[in-house]
XYZ file of C-alpha atoms in Angstrom:
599
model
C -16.856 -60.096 13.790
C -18.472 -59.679 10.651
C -20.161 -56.174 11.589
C -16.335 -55.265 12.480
C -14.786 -56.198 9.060
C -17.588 -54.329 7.228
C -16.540 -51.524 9.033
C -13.510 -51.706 8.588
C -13.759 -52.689 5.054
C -16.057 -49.146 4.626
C -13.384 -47.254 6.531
C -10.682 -48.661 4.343
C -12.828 -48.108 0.502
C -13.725 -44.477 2.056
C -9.761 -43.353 2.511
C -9.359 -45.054 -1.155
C -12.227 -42.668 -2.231
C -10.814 -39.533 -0.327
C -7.292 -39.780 -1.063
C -7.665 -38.566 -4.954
C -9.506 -35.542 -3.686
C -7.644 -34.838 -1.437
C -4.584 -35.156 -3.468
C -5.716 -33.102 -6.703
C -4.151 -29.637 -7.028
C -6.355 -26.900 -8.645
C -4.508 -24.690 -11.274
C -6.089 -21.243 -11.690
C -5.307 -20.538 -15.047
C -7.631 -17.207 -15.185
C -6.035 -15.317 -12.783
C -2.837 -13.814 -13.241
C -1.770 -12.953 -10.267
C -1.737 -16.361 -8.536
C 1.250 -17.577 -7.119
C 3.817 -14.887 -8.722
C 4.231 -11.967 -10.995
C 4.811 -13.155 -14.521
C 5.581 -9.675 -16.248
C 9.370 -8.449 -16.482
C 11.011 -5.990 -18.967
C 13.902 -3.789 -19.729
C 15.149 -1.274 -22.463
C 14.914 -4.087 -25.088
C 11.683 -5.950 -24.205
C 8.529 -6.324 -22.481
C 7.475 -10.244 -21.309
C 4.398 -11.393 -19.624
C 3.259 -15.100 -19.055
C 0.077 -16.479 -20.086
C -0.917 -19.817 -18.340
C -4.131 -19.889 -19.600
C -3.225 -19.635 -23.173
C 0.037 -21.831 -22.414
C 2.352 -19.204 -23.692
C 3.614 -15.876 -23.612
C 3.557 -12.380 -25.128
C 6.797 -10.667 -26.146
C 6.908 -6.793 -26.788
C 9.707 -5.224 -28.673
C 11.986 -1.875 -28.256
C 11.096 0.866 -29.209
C 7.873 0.305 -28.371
C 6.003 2.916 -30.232
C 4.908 2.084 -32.601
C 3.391 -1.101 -31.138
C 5.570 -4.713 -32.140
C 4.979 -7.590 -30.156
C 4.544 -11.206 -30.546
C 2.530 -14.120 -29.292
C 4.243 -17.950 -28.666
C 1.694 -20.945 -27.831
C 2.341 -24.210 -27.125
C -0.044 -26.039 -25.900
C 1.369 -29.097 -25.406
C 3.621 -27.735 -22.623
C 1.222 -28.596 -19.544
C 3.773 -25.874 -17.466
C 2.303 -23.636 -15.214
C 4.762 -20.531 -14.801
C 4.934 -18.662 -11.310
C 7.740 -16.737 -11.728
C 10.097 -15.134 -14.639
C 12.177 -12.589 -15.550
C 14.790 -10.763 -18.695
C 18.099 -11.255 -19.448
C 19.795 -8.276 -21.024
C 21.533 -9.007 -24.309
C 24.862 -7.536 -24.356
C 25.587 -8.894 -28.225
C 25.181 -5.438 -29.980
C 25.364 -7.482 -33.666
C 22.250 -9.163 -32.570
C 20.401 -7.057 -30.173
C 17.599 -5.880 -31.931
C 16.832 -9.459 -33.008
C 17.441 -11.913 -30.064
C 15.429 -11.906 -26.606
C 15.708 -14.304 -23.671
C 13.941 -14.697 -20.708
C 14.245 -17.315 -17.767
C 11.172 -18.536 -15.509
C 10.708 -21.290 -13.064
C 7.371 -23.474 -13.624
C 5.655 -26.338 -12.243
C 4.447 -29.277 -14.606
C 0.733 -30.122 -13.523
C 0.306 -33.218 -14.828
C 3.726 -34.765 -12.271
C 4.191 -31.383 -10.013
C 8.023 -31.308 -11.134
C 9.944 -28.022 -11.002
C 11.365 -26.751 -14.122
C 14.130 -23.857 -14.181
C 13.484 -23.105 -18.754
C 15.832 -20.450 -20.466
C 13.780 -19.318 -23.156
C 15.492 -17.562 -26.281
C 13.841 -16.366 -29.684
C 14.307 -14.261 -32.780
C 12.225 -11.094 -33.479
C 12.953 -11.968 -37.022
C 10.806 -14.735 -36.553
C 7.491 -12.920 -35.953
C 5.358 -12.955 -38.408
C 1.683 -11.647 -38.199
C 2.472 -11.497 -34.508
C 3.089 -14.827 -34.171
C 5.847 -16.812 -33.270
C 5.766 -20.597 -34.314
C 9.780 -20.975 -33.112
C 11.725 -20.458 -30.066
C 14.888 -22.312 -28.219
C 13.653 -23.709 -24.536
C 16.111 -25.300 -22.428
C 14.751 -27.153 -19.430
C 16.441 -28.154 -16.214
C 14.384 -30.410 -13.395
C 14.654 -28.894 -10.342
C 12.364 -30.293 -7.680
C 10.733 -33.872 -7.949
C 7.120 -34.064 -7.476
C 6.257 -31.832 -4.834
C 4.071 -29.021 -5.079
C 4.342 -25.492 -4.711
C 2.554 -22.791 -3.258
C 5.318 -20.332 -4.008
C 8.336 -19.105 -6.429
C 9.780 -16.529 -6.502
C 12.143 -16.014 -9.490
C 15.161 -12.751 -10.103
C 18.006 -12.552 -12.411
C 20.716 -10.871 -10.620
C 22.408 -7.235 -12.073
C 25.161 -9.127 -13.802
C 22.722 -10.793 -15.686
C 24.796 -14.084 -15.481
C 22.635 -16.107 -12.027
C 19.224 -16.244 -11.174
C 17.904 -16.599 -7.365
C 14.726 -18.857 -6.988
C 13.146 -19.369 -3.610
C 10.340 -21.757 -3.041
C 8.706 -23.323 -0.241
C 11.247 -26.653 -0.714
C 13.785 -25.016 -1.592
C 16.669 -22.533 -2.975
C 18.011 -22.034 -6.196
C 21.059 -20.642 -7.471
C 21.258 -20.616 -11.038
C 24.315 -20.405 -14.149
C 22.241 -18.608 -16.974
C 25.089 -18.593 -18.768
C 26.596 -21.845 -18.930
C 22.746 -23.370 -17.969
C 24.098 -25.098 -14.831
C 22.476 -25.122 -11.217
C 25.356 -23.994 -8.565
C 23.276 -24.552 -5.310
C 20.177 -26.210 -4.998
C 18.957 -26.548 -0.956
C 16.260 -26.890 0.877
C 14.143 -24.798 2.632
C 15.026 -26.011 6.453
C 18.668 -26.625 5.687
C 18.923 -23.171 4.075
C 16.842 -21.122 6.667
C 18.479 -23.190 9.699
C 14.940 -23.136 10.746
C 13.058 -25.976 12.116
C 9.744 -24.769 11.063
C 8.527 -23.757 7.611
C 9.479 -20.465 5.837
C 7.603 -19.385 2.706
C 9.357 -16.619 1.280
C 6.175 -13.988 -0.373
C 8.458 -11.588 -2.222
C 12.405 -11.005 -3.035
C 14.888 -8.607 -4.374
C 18.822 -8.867 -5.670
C 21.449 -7.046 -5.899
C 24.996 -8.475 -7.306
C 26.051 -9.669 -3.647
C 23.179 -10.400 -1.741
C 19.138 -10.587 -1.577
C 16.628 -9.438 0.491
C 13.515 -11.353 0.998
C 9.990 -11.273 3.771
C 8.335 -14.608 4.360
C 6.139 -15.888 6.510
C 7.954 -18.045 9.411
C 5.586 -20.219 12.048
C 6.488 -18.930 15.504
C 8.953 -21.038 17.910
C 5.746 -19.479 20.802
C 3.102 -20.841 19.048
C 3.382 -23.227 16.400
C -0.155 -22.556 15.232
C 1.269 -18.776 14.183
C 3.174 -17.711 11.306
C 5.059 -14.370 11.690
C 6.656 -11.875 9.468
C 10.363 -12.009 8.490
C 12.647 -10.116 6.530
C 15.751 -12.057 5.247
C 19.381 -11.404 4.039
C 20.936 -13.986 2.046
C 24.955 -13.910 0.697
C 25.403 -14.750 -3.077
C 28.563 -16.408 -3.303
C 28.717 -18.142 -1.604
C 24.652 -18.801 -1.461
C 23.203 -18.646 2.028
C 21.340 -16.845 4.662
C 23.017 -14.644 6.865
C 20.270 -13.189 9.039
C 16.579 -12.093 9.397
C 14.611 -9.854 11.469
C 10.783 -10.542 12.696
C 8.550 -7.672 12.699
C 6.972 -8.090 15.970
C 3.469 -6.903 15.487
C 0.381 -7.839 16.172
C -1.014 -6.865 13.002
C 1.297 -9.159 10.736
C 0.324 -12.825 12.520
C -1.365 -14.949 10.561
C -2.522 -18.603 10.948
C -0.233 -21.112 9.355
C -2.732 -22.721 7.108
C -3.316 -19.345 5.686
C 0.210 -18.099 5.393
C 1.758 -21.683 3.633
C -0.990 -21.451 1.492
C -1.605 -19.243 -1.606
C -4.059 -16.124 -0.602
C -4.134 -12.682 -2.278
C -4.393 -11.678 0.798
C -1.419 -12.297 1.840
C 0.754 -10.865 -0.916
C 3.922 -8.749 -0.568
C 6.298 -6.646 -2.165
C 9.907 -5.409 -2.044
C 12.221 -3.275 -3.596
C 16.082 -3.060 -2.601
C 18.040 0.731 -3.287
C 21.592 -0.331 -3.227
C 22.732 2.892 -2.898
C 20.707 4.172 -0.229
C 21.594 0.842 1.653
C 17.757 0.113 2.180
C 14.510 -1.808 1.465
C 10.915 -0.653 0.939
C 8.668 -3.707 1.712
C 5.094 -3.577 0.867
C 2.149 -5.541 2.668
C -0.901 -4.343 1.314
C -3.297 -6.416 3.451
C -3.202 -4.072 5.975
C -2.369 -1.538 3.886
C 1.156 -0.529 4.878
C 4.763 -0.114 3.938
C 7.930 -0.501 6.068
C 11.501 0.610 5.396
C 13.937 -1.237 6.225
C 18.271 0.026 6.377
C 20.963 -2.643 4.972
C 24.096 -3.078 6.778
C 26.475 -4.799 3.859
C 29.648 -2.502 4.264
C 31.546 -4.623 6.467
C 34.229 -7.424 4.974
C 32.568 -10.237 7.587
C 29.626 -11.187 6.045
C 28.330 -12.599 8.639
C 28.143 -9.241 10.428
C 25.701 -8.104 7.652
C 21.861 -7.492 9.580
C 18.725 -5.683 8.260
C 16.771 -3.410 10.424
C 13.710 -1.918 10.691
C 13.589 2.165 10.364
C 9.767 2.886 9.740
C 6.494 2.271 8.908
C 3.673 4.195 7.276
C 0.044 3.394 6.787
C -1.498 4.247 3.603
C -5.433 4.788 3.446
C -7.583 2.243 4.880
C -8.834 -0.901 2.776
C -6.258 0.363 -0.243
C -4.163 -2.709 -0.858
C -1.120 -0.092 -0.481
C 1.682 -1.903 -0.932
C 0.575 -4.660 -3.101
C 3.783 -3.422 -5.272
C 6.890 -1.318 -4.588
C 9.346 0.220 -6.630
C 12.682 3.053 -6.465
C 12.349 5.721 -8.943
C 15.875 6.958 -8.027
C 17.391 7.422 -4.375
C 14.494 9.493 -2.964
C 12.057 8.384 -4.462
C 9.639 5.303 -4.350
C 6.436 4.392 -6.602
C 3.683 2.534 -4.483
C 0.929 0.656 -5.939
C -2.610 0.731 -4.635
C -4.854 -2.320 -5.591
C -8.211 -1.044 -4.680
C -8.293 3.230 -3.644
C -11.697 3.207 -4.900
C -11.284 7.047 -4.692
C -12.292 8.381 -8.347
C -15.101 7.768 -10.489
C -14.046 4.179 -12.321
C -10.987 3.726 -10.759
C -9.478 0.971 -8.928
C -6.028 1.188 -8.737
C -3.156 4.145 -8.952
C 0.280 4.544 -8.601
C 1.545 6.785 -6.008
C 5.236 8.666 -5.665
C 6.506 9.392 -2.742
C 9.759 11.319 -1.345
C 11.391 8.467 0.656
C 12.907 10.419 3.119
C 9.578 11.833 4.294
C 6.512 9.610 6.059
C 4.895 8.605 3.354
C 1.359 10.578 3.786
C 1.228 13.208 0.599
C 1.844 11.524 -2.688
C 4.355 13.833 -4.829
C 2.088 12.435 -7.840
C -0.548 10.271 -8.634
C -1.382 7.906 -11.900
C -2.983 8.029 -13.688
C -4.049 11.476 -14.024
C -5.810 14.618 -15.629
C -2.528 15.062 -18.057
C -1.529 11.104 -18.106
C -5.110 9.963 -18.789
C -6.123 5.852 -19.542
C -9.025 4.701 -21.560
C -11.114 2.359 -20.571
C -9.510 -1.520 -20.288
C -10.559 -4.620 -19.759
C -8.402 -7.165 -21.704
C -4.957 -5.391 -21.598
C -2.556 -6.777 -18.875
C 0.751 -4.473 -19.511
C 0.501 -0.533 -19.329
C 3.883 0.654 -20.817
C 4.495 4.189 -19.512
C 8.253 5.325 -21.100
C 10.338 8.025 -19.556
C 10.457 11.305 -21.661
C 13.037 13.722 -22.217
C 12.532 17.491 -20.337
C 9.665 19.070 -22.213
C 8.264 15.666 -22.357
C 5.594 13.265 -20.567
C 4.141 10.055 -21.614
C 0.197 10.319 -23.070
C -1.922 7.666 -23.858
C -1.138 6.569 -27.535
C -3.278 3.253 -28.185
C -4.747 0.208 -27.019
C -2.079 -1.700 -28.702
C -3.056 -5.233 -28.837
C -5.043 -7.530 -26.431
C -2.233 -7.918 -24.221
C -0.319 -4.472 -23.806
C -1.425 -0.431 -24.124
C 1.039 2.317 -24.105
C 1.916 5.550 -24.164
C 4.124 7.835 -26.120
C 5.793 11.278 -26.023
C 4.137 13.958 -26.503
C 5.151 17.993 -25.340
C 3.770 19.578 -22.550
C 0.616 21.984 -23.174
C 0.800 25.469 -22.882
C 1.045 26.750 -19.132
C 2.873 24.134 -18.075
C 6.752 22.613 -18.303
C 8.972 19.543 -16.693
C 12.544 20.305 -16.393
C 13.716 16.502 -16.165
C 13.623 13.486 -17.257
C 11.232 11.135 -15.684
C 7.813 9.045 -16.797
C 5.581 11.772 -14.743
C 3.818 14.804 -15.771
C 4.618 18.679 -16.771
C 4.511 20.738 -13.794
C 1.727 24.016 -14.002
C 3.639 27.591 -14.393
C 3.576 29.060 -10.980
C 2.210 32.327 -10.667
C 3.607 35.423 -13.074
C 5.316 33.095 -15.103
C 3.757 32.073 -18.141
C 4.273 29.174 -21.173
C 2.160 29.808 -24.620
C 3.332 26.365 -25.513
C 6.777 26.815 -26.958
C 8.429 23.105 -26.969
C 10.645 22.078 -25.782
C 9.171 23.745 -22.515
C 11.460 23.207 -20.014
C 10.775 26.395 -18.087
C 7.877 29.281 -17.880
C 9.013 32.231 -18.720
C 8.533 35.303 -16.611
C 5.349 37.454 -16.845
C 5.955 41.285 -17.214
C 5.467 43.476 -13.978
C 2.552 45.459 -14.754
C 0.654 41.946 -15.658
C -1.113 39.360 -13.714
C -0.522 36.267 -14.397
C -2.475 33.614 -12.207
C -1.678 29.754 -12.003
C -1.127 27.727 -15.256
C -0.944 31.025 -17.035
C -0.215 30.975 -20.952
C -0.114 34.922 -21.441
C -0.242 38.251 -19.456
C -2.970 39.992 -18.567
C -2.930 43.418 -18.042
C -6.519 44.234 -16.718
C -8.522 42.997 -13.897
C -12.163 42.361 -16.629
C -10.022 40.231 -18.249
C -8.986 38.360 -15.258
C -11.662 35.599 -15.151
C -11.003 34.864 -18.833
C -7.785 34.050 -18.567
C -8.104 32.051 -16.040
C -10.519 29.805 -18.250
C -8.181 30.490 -21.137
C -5.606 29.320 -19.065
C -6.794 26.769 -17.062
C -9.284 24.814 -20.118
C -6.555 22.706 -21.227
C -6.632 20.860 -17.698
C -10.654 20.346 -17.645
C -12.690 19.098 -19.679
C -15.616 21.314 -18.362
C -16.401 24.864 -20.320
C -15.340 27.995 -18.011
C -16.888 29.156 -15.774
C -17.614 26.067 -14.632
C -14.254 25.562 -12.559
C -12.490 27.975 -13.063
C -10.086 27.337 -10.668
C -7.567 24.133 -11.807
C -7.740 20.911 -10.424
C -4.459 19.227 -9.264
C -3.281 17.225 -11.560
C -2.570 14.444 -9.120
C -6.041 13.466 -9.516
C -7.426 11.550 -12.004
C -9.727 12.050 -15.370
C -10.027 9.089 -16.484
C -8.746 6.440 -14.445
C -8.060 2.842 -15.081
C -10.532 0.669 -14.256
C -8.406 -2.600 -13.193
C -9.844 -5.707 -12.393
C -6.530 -7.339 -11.837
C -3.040 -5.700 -10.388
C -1.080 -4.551 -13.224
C 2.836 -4.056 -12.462
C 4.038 -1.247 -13.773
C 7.093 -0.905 -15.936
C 8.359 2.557 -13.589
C 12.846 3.529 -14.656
C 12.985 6.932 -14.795
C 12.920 9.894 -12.359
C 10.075 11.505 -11.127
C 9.825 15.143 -11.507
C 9.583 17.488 -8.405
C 6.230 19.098 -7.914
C 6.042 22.980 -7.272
C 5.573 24.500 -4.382
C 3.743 27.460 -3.676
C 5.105 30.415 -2.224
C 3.136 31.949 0.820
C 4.787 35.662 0.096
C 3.844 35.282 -3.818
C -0.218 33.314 -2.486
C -0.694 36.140 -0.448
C 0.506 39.319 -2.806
C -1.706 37.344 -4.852
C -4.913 37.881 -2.745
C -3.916 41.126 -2.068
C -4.684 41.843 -6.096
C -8.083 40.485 -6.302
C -9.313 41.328 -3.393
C -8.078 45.581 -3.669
C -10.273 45.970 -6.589
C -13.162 43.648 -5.547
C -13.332 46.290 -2.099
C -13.149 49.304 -4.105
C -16.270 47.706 -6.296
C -18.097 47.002 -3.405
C -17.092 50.634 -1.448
C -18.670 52.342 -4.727
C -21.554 50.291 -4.906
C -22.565 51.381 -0.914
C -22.095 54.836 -1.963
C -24.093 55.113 -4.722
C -26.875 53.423 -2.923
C -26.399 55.636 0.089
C -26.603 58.714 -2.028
C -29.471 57.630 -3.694
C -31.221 57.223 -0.435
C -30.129 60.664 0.702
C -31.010 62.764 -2.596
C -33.151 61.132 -4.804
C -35.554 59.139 -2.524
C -36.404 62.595 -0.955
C -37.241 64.920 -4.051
C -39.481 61.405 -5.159
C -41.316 61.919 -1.950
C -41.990 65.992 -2.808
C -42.950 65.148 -6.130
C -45.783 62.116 -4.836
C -47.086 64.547 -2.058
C -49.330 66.430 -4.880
C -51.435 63.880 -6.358
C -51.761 62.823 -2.384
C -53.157 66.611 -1.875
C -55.548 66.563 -4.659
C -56.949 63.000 -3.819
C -57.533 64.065 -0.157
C -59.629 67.167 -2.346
C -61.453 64.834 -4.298
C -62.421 62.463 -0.924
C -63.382 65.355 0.749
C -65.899 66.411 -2.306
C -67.484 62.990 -2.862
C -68.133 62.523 0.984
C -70.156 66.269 1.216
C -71.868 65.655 -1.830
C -72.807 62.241 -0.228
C -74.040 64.130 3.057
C -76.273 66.084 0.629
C -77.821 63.264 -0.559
C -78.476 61.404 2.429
C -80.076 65.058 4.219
C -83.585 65.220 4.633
C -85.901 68.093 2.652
C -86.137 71.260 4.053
C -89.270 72.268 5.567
C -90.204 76.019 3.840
C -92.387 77.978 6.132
C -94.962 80.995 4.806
C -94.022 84.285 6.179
C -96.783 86.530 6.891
C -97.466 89.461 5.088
C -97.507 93.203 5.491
C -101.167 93.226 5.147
C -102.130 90.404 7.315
C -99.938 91.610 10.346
C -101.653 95.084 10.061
C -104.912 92.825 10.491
C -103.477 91.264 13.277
C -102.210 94.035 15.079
C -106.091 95.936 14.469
C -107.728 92.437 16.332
C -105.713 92.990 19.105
C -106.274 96.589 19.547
C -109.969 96.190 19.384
C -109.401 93.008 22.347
């Protein structure tokens, strides 16, 4: 018995030892994308949320040059997941007030806090704010969240919070909470659903969560969501049955980069772009709101495209205007210190060739480290955005600056000038909203900023051309690269949203006719070159190598003279003496002939 109680009694002071740790919830402070995205802005201001230094940083209109403002409170123990701007539509006081809403979590109690936040601008001073007005309303009692997701509606008069507990519909205005569920009563759904990303519009929102499957309760699938507005509820959902989405429920309840998402609602298109960059991919989805019965209203799938491999495409969505959508890639690891780009696509096409990339060789960043926002502003036609300053240790922008010469942009948008096409030409006259026409008996290759009316001077206009869109000296490339691609990327340790409302300029378009009667003029003069250099060396052969050969044959004569010379004279030498014999004479042969006679 006594072995069994001190078991017991060890079981029991164990769970009293466990139960703290298992019951502590970690905060991550030092990274800001956990749990939501705390950056918002319009026309008037710029906000992003700073947990670790309990605070925020504000921004100001026009943005250039740089105003912005830091609040800290550090007695506020308020961990923000969510927020976003409210528009002020007081024109007396416009310039001066700024308000902001976000839904929070308290860490020391795990209570919910919907806070209206309002300050001056006149109140700045040294970029710092001591002052603001905070209004806070408890939402949900001491239960933690993994998720909330926060958006002030069009009208600018509700906000729409979804959490894992709950849903929240919220007065801004009058600072009142008009429906406040939860999650299983608002869903009708008898398992959890943990909504990962939402959009509005002023009648309804769209949302994708992660739902455990009625199959296999150890599964959570992927579901896309349509909710009324007034009055608040959900209508219907759609599961995308794939594979690829499952995940295990542990993971998908749970906070997980991984398991981020994005989506952006076109209300005039009727449709949806929803990102999930953990497999790198982005659906579209069509809206059916037209009819009067709202509870005839569905969402449906219509595509899906797969951007490169390992890419985090996806991890944040965005409309440009009705055709076109900006994508954000957290890790393309395609250019030299670069981590993540922005890609534009043409909506209505699979979404394979980017229309533009940033940043890029026009729209170049310096290197950052501690900045968080990256304002790029839309520009007039003649106009792009350039990189103007670090600004502070929160924010970098850009500001306007006119295209360079050879180039032109003939709307308004945030992207780059568009390179002259071929025999059209720009010296740089501002605003350039068009290249101007090159006269017929010039060439006048890509990017040109003058004619050029011989073919020697051909290569250097190209590199007078083409310098102001490489850094490298001609003739080192003489050829220009696109200016989709990066110079000096970003190097990003953490995803930065975007601030994207303008429309993106369309890219030009070679014309095969105008490539090829473009080939035709190099290449003519480059065969007649090479036609009159085999000549010349064939009629060298024929003449001149001929009358050389005449000319070498005499020295070849008199050496064979010479050789023949020194080898008798050698013969000479090398004969033996000759032997000289003593002819007999007169006299002695008359002897001779008397002996015989006598014999």
């Amino acid at each position: 018995m006594n072995k069994t109680y001190f078991i017991i009694s060890y079981i029991f002071i164990f769970l009293l030892i466990l139960k703290p740790i298992v019951c502590v919830i970690v905060y991550d402070t030092s990274d800001d994308n956990a749990h939501g995205v705390r950056i918002a802005g319009n026309d008037q201001f710029i906000v992003y949320g700073m947990n670790l230094a309990m605070g925020f940083d504000i921004t100001f209109a026009p943005f250039v040059p740089l105003t912005d403002c830091v609040y800290v409170n550090q007695s506020r123990d308020f961990y923000i997941y969510s927020l976003d701007v409210v528009f002020n539509n007081d024109n007396n006081t416009s310039d001066q007030l700024f308000t902001f809403v976000q839904i929070s979590e308290q860490m020391s109690t795990q209570n919910v806090y919907f806070s209206i936040i309002t300050g001056n601008k006149s109140l700045c001073i040294n970029g710092t704010m001591s002052t603001v007005s905070i209004r806070d309303t408890l939402i949900w009692n001491g239960t933690h969240q993994e998720y909330m997701l926060l958006k002030v509606v069009p009208s600018q008069k509700y906000a729409c919070v979804f959490a894992d507990s709950f849903a929240l519909m919220f007065d801004i205005v009058n600072n009142e909470i008009i429906e406040l569920t939860d999650s299983y009563t608002f869903f009708s759904y008898p398992y959890p659903v943990v909504p990962h990303a939402i959009d509005v519009t002023d009648t309804y929102v769209i949302g994708v969560a992660y739902a455990t499957s009625f199959v296999n309760p150890n599964i959570a699938i992927v579901i896309a969501f349509l909710c009324e507005l007034q009055p608040f509820r959900a209508i219907n959902y759609t599961t995308v049955y794939s594979n690829l989405f499952y995940q295990t429920v542990p993971l998908a309840t749970t906070y997980n980069i991984a398991n981020q998402m994005s989506i952006a609602i076109n209300n005039e298109r009727q449709m949806a772009v929803f990102g999930f960059p953990l497999f790198s991919v982005v659906l579209l989805f069509n809206i059916n709101t037209t009819s009067t019965n709202t509870s005839q209203w569905n969402i449906n799938l219509m595509r899906t495209d797969f951007g490169p491999p390992n890419s985090g495409f996806g991890q944040s969505v965005a409309w440009i205007d009705d055709k076109t959508v900006a994508i954000l890639l957290y890790s393309i690891n395609a250019r030299s210190r670069s981590q993540s780009e922005v890609w534009t696509f043409a909506v209505d096409m699979p979404l394979q060739i980017p229309l533009s990339v940033f940043p890029n060789n026009q729209q170049i960043l310096e290197l950052v480290i501690y900045n968080f926002v990256i304002l790029v502003p839309s520009q007039a036609p003649g106009y792009q955005s350039i990189w103007y300053d670090y600004g502070d240790f929160y924010t970098c922008i850009f500001q306007s600056a006119p295209c360079p010469s050879g180039t032109y942009k003939n709307e308004t948008g945030y992207g780059v000038c568009t390179i002259c096409p071929p025999q059209t030409k720009n010296p740089g006259n501002e605003p350039a909203i068009e290249c101007s026409s090159c006269l017929s008996n010039s060439f006048c290759p890509l990017g040109s900023i003058d004619d050029v009316y011989t073919f020697f001077l051909f290569f250097s206009s190209i590199c007078k051309s083409m310098i102001i869109y490489n850094e490298k000296p001609c003739p080192a490339n003489v050829i220009p690269p696109s200016y989709f691609a990066p110079q000096r990327p970003l190097l990003i340790k953490q995803i930065i949203p975007l601030v994207i409302n303008s429309t993106i300029q369309s890219i030009y378009k070679q014309d095969n006719e105008r490539s090829i009667h473009l080939i035709i003029i190099i290449l003519i003069p480059l065969l007649i070159i090479i036609i009159t250099i085999l000549l010349s060396r064939f009629v060298y052969r024929k003449f001149f190598v001929k009358q050389s050969l005449r000319t070498s044959s005499i020295p070849s004569i008199s050496s064979n003279i010479n050789t023949n010379q020194r080898n008798n004279c050698e013969h000479e030498r090398n004969a033996k003496p000759y032997q000289i014999s003593r002819l007999p004479s007169p006299h002695e042969d008359s002897l001779y002939k008397e002996r015989q006679r006598h014999i």
